[in-house]
CSV table of C-alpha atoms in Angstrom, one decimal:
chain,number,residue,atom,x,y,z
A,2,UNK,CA,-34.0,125.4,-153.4
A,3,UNK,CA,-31.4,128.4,-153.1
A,4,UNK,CA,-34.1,130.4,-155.3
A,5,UNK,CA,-36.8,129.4,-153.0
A,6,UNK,CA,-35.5,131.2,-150.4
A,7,UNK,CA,-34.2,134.4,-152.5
A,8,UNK,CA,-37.7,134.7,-154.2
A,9,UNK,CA,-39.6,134.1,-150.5
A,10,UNK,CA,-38.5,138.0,-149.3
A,11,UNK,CA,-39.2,139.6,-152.4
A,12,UNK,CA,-42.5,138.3,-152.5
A,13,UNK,CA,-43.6,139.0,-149.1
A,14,UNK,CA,-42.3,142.8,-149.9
A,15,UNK,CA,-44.3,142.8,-153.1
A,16,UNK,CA,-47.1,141.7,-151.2
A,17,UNK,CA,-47.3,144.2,-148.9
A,18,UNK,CA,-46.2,147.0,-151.4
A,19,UNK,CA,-49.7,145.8,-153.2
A,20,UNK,CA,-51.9,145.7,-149.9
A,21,UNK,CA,-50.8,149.4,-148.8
A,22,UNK,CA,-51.5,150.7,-152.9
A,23,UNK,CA,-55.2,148.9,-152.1
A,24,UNK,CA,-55.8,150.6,-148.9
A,25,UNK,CA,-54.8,154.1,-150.1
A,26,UNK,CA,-56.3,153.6,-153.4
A,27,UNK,CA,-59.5,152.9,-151.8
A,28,UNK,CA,-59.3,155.3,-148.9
A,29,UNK,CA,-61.8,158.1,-148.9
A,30,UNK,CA,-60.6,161.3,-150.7
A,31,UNK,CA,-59.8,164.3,-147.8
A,32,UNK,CA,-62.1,166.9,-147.2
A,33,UNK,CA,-60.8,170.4,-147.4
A,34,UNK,CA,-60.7,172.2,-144.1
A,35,UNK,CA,-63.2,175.0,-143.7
A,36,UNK,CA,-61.5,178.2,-142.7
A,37,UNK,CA,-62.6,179.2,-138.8
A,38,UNK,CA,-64.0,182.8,-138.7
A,39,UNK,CA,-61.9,184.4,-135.5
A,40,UNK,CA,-63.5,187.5,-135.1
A,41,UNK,CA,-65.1,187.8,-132.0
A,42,UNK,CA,-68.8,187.6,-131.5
A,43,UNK,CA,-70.8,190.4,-130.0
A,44,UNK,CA,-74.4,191.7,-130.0
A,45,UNK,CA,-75.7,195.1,-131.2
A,46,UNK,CA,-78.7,196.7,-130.7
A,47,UNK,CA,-79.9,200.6,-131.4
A,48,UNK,CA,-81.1,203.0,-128.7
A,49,UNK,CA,-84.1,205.3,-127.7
A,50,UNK,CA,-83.6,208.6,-125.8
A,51,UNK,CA,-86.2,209.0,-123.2
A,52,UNK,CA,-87.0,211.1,-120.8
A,53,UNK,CA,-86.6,210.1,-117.1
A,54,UNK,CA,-87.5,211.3,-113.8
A,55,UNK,CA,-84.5,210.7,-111.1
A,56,UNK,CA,-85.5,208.8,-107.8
A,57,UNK,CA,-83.4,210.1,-105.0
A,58,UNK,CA,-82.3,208.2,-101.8
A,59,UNK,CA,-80.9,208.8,-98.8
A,60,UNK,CA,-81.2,207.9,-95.0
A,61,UNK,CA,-80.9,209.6,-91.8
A,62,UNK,CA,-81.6,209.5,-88.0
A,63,UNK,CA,-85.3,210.5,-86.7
A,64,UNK,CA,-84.8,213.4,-84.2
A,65,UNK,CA,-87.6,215.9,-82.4
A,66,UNK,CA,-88.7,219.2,-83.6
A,67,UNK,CA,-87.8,220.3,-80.4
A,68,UNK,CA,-87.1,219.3,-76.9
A,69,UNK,CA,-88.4,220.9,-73.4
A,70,UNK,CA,-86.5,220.8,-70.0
A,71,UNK,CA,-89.8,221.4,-67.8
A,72,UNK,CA,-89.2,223.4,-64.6
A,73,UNK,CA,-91.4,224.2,-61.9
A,74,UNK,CA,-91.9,228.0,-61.9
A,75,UNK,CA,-93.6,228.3,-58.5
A,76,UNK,CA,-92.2,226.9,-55.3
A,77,UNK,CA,-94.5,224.2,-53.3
A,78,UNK,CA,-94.5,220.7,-52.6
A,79,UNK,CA,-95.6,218.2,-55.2
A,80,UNK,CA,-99.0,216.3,-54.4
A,81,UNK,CA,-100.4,214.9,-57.7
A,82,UNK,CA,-98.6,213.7,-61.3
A,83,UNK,CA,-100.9,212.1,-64.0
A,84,UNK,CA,-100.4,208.4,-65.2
A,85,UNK,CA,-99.2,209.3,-68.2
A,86,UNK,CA,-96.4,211.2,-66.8
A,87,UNK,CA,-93.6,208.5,-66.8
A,88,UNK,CA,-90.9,207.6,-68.4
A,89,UNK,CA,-92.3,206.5,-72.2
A,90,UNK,CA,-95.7,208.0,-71.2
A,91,UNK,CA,-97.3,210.1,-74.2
A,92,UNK,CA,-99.2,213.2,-72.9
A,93,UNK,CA,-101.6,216.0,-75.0
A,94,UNK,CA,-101.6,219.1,-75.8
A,95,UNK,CA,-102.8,220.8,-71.8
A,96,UNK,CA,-102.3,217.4,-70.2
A,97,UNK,CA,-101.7,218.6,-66.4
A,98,UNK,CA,-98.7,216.7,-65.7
A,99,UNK,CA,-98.1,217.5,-62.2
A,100,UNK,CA,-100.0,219.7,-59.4
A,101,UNK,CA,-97.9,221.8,-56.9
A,102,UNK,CA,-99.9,223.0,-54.0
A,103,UNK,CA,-102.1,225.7,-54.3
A,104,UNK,CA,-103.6,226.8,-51.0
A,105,UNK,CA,-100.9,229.7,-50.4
A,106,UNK,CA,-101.6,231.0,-54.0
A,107,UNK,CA,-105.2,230.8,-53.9
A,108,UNK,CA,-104.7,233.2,-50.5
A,109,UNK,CA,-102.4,235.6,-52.5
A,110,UNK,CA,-105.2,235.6,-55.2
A,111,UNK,CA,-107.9,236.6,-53.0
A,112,UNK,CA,-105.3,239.2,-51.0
A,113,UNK,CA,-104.6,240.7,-54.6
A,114,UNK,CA,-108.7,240.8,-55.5
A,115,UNK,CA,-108.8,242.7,-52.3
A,116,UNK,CA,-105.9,245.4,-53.2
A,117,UNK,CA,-107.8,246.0,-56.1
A,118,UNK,CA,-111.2,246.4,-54.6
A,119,UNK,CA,-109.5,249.3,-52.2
A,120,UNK,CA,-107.5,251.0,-54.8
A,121,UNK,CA,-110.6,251.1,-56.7
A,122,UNK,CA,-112.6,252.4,-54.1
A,123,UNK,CA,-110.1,254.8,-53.5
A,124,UNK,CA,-110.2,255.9,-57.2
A,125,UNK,CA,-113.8,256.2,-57.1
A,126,UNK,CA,-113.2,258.7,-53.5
A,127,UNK,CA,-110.8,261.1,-55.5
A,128,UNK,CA,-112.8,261.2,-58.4
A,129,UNK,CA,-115.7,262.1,-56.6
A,130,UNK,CA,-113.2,264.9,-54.4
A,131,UNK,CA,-111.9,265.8,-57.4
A,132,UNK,CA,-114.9,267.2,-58.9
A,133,UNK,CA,-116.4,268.8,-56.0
A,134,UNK,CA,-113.0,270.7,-55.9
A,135,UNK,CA,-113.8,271.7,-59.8
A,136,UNK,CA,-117.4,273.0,-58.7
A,137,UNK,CA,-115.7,275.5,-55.9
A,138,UNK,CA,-113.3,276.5,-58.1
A,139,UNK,CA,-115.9,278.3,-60.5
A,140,UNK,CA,-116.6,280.5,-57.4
A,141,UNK,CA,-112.7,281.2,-56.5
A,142,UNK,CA,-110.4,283.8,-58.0
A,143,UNK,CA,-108.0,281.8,-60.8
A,144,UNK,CA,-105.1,283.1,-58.7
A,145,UNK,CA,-106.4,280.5,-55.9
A,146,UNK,CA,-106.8,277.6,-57.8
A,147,UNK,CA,-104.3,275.2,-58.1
A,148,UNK,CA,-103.7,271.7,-59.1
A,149,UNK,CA,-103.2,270.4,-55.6
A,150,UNK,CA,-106.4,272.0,-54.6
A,151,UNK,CA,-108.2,270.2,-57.3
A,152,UNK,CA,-106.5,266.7,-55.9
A,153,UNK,CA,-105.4,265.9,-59.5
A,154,UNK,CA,-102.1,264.8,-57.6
A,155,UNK,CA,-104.4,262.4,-55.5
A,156,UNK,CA,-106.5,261.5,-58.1
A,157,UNK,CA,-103.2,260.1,-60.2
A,158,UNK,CA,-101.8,258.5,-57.0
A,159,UNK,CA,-105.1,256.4,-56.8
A,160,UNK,CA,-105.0,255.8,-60.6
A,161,UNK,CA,-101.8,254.1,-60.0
A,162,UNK,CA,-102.6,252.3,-57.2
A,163,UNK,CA,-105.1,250.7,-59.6
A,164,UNK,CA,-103.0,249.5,-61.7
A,165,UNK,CA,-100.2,248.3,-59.1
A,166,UNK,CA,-103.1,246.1,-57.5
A,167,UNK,CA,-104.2,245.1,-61.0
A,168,UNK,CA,-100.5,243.9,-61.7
A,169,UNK,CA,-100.1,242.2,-58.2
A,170,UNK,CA,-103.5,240.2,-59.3
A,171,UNK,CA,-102.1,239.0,-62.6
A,172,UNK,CA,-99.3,237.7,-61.0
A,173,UNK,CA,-101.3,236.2,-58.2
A,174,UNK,CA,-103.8,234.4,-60.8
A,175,UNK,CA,-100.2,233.4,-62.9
A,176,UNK,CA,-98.7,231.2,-59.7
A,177,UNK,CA,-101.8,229.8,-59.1
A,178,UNK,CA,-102.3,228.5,-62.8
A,179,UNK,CA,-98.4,227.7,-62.3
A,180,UNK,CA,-99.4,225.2,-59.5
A,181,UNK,CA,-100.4,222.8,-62.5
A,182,UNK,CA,-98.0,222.4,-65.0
A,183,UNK,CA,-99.6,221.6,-68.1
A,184,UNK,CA,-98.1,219.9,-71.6
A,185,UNK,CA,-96.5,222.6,-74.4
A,186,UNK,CA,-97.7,220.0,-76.6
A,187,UNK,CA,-98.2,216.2,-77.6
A,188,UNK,CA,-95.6,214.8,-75.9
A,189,UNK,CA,-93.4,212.0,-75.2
A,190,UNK,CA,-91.9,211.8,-71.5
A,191,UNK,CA,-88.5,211.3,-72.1
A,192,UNK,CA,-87.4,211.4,-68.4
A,193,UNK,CA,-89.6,212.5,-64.9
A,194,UNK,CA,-87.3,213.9,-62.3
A,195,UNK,CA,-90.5,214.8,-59.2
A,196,UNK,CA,-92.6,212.5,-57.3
A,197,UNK,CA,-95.2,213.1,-54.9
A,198,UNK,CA,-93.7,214.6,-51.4
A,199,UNK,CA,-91.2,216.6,-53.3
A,200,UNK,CA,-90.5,220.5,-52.5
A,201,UNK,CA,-89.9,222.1,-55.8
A,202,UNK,CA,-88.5,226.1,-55.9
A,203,UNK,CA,-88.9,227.9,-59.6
A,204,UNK,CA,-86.4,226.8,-61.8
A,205,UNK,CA,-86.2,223.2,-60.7
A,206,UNK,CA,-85.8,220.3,-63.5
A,207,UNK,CA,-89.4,218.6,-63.2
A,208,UNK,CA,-89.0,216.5,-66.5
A,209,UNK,CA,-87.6,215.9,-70.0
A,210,UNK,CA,-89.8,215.8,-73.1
A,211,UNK,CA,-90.0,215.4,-77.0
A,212,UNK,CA,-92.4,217.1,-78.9
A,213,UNK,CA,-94.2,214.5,-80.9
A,214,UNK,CA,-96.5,216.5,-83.1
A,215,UNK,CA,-93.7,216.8,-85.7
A,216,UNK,CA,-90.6,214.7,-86.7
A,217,UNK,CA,-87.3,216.0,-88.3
A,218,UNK,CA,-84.8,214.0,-90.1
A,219,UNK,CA,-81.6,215.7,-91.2
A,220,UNK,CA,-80.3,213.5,-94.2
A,221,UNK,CA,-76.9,214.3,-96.7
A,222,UNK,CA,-77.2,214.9,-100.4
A,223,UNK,CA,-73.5,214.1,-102.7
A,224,UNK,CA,-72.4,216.6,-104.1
A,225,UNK,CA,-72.8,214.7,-107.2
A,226,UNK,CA,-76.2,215.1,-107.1
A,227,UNK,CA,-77.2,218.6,-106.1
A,228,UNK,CA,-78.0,219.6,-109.6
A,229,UNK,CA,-80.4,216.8,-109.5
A,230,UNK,CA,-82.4,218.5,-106.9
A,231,UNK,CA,-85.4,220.0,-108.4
A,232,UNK,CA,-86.0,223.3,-108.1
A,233,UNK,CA,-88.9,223.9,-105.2
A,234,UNK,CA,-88.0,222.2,-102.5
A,235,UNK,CA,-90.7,223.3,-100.6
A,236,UNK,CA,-92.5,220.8,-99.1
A,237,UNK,CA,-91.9,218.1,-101.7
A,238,UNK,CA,-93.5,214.6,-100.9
A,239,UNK,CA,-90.6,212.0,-99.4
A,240,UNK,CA,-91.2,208.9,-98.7
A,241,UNK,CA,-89.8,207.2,-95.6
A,242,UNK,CA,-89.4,203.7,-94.6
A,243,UNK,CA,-87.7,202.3,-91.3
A,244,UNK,CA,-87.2,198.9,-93.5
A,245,UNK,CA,-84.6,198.7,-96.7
A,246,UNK,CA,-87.4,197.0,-98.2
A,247,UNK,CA,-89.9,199.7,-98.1
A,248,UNK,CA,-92.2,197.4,-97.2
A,249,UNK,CA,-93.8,200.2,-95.2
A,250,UNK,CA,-93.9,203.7,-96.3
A,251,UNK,CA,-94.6,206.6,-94.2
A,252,UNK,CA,-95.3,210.1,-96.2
A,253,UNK,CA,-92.9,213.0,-95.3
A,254,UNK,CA,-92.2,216.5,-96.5
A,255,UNK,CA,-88.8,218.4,-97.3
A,256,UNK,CA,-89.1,221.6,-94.9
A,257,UNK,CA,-85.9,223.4,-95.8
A,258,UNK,CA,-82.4,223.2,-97.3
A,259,UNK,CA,-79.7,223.7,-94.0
A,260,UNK,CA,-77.9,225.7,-96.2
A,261,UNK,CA,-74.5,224.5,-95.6
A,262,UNK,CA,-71.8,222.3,-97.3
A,263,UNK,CA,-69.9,220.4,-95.3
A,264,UNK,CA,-66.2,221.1,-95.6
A,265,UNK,CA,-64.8,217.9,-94.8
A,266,UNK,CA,-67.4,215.4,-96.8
A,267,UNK,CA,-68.8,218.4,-99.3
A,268,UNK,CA,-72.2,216.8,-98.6
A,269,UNK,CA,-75.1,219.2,-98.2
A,270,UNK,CA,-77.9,218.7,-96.0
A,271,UNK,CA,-81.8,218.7,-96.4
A,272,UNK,CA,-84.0,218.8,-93.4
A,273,UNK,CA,-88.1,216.7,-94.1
A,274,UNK,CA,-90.4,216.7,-91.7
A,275,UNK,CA,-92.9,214.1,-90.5
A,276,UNK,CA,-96.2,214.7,-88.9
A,277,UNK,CA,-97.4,213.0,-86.1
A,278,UNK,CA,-94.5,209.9,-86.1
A,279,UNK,CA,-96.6,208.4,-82.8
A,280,UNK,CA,-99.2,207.8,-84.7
A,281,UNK,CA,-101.3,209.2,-81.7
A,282,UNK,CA,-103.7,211.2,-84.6
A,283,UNK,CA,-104.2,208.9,-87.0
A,284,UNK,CA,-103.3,205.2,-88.2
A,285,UNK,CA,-99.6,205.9,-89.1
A,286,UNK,CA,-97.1,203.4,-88.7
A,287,UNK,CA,-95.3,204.7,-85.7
A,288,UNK,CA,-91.0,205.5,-86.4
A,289,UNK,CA,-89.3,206.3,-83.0
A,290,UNK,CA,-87.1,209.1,-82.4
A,291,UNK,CA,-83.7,207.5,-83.2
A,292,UNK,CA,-84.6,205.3,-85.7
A,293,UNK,CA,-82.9,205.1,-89.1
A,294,UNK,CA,-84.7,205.9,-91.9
A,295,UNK,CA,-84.4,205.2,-95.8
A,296,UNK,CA,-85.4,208.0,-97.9
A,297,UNK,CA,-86.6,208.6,-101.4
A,298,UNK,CA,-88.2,211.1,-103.6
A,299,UNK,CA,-88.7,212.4,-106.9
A,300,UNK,CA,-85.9,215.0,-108.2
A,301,UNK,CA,-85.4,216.2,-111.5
A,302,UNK,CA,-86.2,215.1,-114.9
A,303,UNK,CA,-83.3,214.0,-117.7
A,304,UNK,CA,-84.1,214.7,-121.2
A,305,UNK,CA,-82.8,212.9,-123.8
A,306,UNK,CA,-80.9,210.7,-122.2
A,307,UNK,CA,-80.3,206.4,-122.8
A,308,UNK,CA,-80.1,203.8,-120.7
A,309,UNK,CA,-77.4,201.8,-120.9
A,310,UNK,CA,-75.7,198.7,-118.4
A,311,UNK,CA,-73.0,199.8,-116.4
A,312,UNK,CA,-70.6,197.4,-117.1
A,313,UNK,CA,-70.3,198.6,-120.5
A,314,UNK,CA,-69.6,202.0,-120.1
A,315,UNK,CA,-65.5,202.7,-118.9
A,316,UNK,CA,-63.9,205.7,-118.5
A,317,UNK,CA,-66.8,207.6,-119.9
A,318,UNK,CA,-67.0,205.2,-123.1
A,319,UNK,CA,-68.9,202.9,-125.1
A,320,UNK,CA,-68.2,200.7,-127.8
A,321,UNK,CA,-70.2,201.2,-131.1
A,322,UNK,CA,-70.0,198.9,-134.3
A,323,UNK,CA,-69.6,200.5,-137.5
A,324,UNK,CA,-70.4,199.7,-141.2
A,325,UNK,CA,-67.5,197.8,-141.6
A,326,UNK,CA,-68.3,195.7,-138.9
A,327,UNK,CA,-65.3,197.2,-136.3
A,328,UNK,CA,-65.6,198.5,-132.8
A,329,UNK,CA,-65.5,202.0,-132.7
A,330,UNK,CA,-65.2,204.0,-129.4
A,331,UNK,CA,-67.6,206.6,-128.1
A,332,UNK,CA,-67.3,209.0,-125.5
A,333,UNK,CA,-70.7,209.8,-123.5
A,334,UNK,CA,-71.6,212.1,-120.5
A,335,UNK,CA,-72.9,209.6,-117.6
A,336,UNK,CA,-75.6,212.2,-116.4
A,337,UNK,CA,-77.0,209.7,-113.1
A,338,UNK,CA,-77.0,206.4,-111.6
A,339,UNK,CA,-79.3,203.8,-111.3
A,340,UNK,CA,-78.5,200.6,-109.8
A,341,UNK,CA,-77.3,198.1,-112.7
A,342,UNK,CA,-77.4,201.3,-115.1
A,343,UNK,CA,-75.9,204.4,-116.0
A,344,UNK,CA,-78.1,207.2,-117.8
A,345,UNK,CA,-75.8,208.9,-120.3
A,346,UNK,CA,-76.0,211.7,-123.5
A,347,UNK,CA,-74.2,211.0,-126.8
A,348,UNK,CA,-75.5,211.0,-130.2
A,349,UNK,CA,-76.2,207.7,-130.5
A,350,UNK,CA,-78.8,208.4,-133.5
A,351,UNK,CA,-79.0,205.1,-135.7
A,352,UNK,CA,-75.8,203.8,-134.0
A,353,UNK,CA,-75.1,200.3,-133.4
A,354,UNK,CA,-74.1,199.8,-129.5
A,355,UNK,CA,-72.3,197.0,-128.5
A,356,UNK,CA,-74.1,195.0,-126.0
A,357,UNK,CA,-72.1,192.5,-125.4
A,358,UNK,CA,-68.2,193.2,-125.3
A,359,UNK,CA,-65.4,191.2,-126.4
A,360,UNK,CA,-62.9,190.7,-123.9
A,361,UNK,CA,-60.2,193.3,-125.1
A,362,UNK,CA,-62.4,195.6,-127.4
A,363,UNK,CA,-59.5,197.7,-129.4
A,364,UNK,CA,-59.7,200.6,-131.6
A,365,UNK,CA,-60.9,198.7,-135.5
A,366,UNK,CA,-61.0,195.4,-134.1
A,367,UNK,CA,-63.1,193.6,-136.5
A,368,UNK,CA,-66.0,191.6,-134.9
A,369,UNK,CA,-69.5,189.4,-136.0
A,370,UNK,CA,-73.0,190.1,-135.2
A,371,UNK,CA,-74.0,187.1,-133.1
A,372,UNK,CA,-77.0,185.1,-134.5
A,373,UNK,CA,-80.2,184.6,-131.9
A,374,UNK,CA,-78.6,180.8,-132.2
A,375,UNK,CA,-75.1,182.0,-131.1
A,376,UNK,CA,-76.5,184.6,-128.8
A,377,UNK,CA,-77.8,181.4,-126.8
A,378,UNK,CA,-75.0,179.2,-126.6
A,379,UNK,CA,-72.7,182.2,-126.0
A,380,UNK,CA,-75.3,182.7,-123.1
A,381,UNK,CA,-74.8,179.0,-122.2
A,382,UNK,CA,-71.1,179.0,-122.1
């Protein structure tokens, strides 16, 4: 039995040398690995010069054309103001806004008709003097004649009387038209500082008001884009909207360049104008004086030039992909901005721009055009 238990080991060991040759002998044979391509995966494409017409934008505060302190040039007491002379009231053109008593200049009116009827009548005495005096005179020696006795020194007197009393009657018919002080224009009544029972003397503040037949709105220009700026300025169309949206546009004008950089900012300054921003001649959306405005409008066109995502331009460079498949940098001039894009000039004839950028693009770094396939599931990552 002592081999019994010798041979018992060695068989178990042989038995399991047997059952590992089995499994490996009948294993599946290895495939080789495939060798990953590293190189990073980026898109190409190949751009078109075209030419493009720059939208400018800009914003600004809605102000007046002008604004008028109205005073009362003739002294009286106030006995009449029209409704629409209040504070927010719009008024015409000749709108009386206010009446000032008139009797006392309606009696200096017909006192001044009357000095002119007597120096007239006195004109027409002298004259007729005067040439009686000339048919003597044939009859006198010359020696006797003289100026005096031909009243030319009275007949001047009365001339100028004539003219004094014509003077005093301008005046006279002045004040009385004075009495009703009338609108310099469509206006809104910005403030109304009379009421009816008030004593007014020339020179007294009767009202503040904005002239709403025109509209200004001063608004900055970069400095960046001044050469963007086309070249008559006179009057070009500008669109204005009180919403960022534009939803609603009202049509303005450019008037004139204010002809000054700021020192502090450099900004320059262009001054549009907007007719009738009441809306009180036409249809128009009305904008209020103090509103904030966005404004757009056409400026020059670029020639030649691509248009290319921002994000892949840096420090004035793109990627390109050469021949040998490797990134290759490009400088380009970034003429204007738009947005998500920059409009640049290179020579970019038959070149291969890189669309989509690996995450450290180097000088020669070797990359792989992506498929549409990879293209999608690079998207989807």
């Amino acid at each position: 039995m002592k081999w019994l238990k010798v041979l018992a080991p060695v068989g178990v060991i042989l038995v399991g040398i047997a059952a590992t040759y089995g499994v490996v002998a009948t294993a599946p044979e290895e495939k080789s690995s495939e060798q990953v391509d590293t190189r990073p995966l980026v898109t190409v494409d190949t751009l078109s010069p075209q030419n493009h017409t720059v939208t400018l934008t800009s914003y600004g505060e809605v102000t007046p054309l002008e604004t008028t302190q109205l005073a009362a040039q003739v002294a009286g007491e106030v006995i009449q103001w029209s409704e629409g002379f209040i504070h927010g009231g719009l008024v015409r053109r000749g709108d009386t806004l206010f009446t000032i008593e008139k009797d006392a200049y309606e009696a200096a009116l017909l006192q001044a008709e009357a000095n002119l009827s007597a120096a007239q009548a006195q004109l027409i005495q002298e004259k007729a003097q005067a040439r009686v005096a000339e048919q003597e005179a044939r009859l006198m020696p010359d020696t006797q004649v003289t100026e005096l006795y031909l009243r030319k020194p009275q007949l001047l007197s009365a001339q100028a009387s004539v003219k004094s009393a014509e003077a005093m009657l301008k005046i006279a018919q002045r004040d009385l038209e004075n009495c009703e002080v009338k609108a310099p224009y469509d206006a809104l009544v910005v403030s109304r500082e009379i009421g009816v029972g008030d004593y007014v003397s020339p020179g007294t503040l009767a009202a503040t008001i904005h002239n709403i037949e025109t509209a200004e709105v001063t608004f900055p220009i970069a400095g960046f884009d001044r050469h963007l700026l086309p070249e008559n300025l006179s009057r070009l169309a500008v669109k204005v909207s009180t919403d960022a949206r534009q939803a609603s546009v009202i049509e303005g004008y450019i008037h004139r360049d204010s002809g000054v950089v700021d020192a502090a900012t450099r900004l320059s300054h262009l001054v549009l104008r907007i007719d009738d921003p009441y809306g009180i001649d036409s249809n128009t959306q009305k904008v209020k004086f103090g509103s904030y405005v966005n404004i757009s409008f056409k400026g020059r066109t670029l020639k030649d030039v691509y248009r290319i995502p921002q994000e892949l331009v840096t420090n004035n460079r793109i990627w390109l992909m050469d021949s040998d498949q490797k990134l290759v940098p490009k400088k380009v001039e970034v003429v204007h901005e738009s947005g998500k894009h920059f409009y640049i000039r290179a020579d970019l004839a038959n070149a291969n721009v890189v669309m989509t950028l690996p995450e450290y693009p180097q000088p020669g770094m070797e990359v792989r055009v992506a498929r549409d396939s990879d293209h999608l599931v690079a998207q989807k990552q």
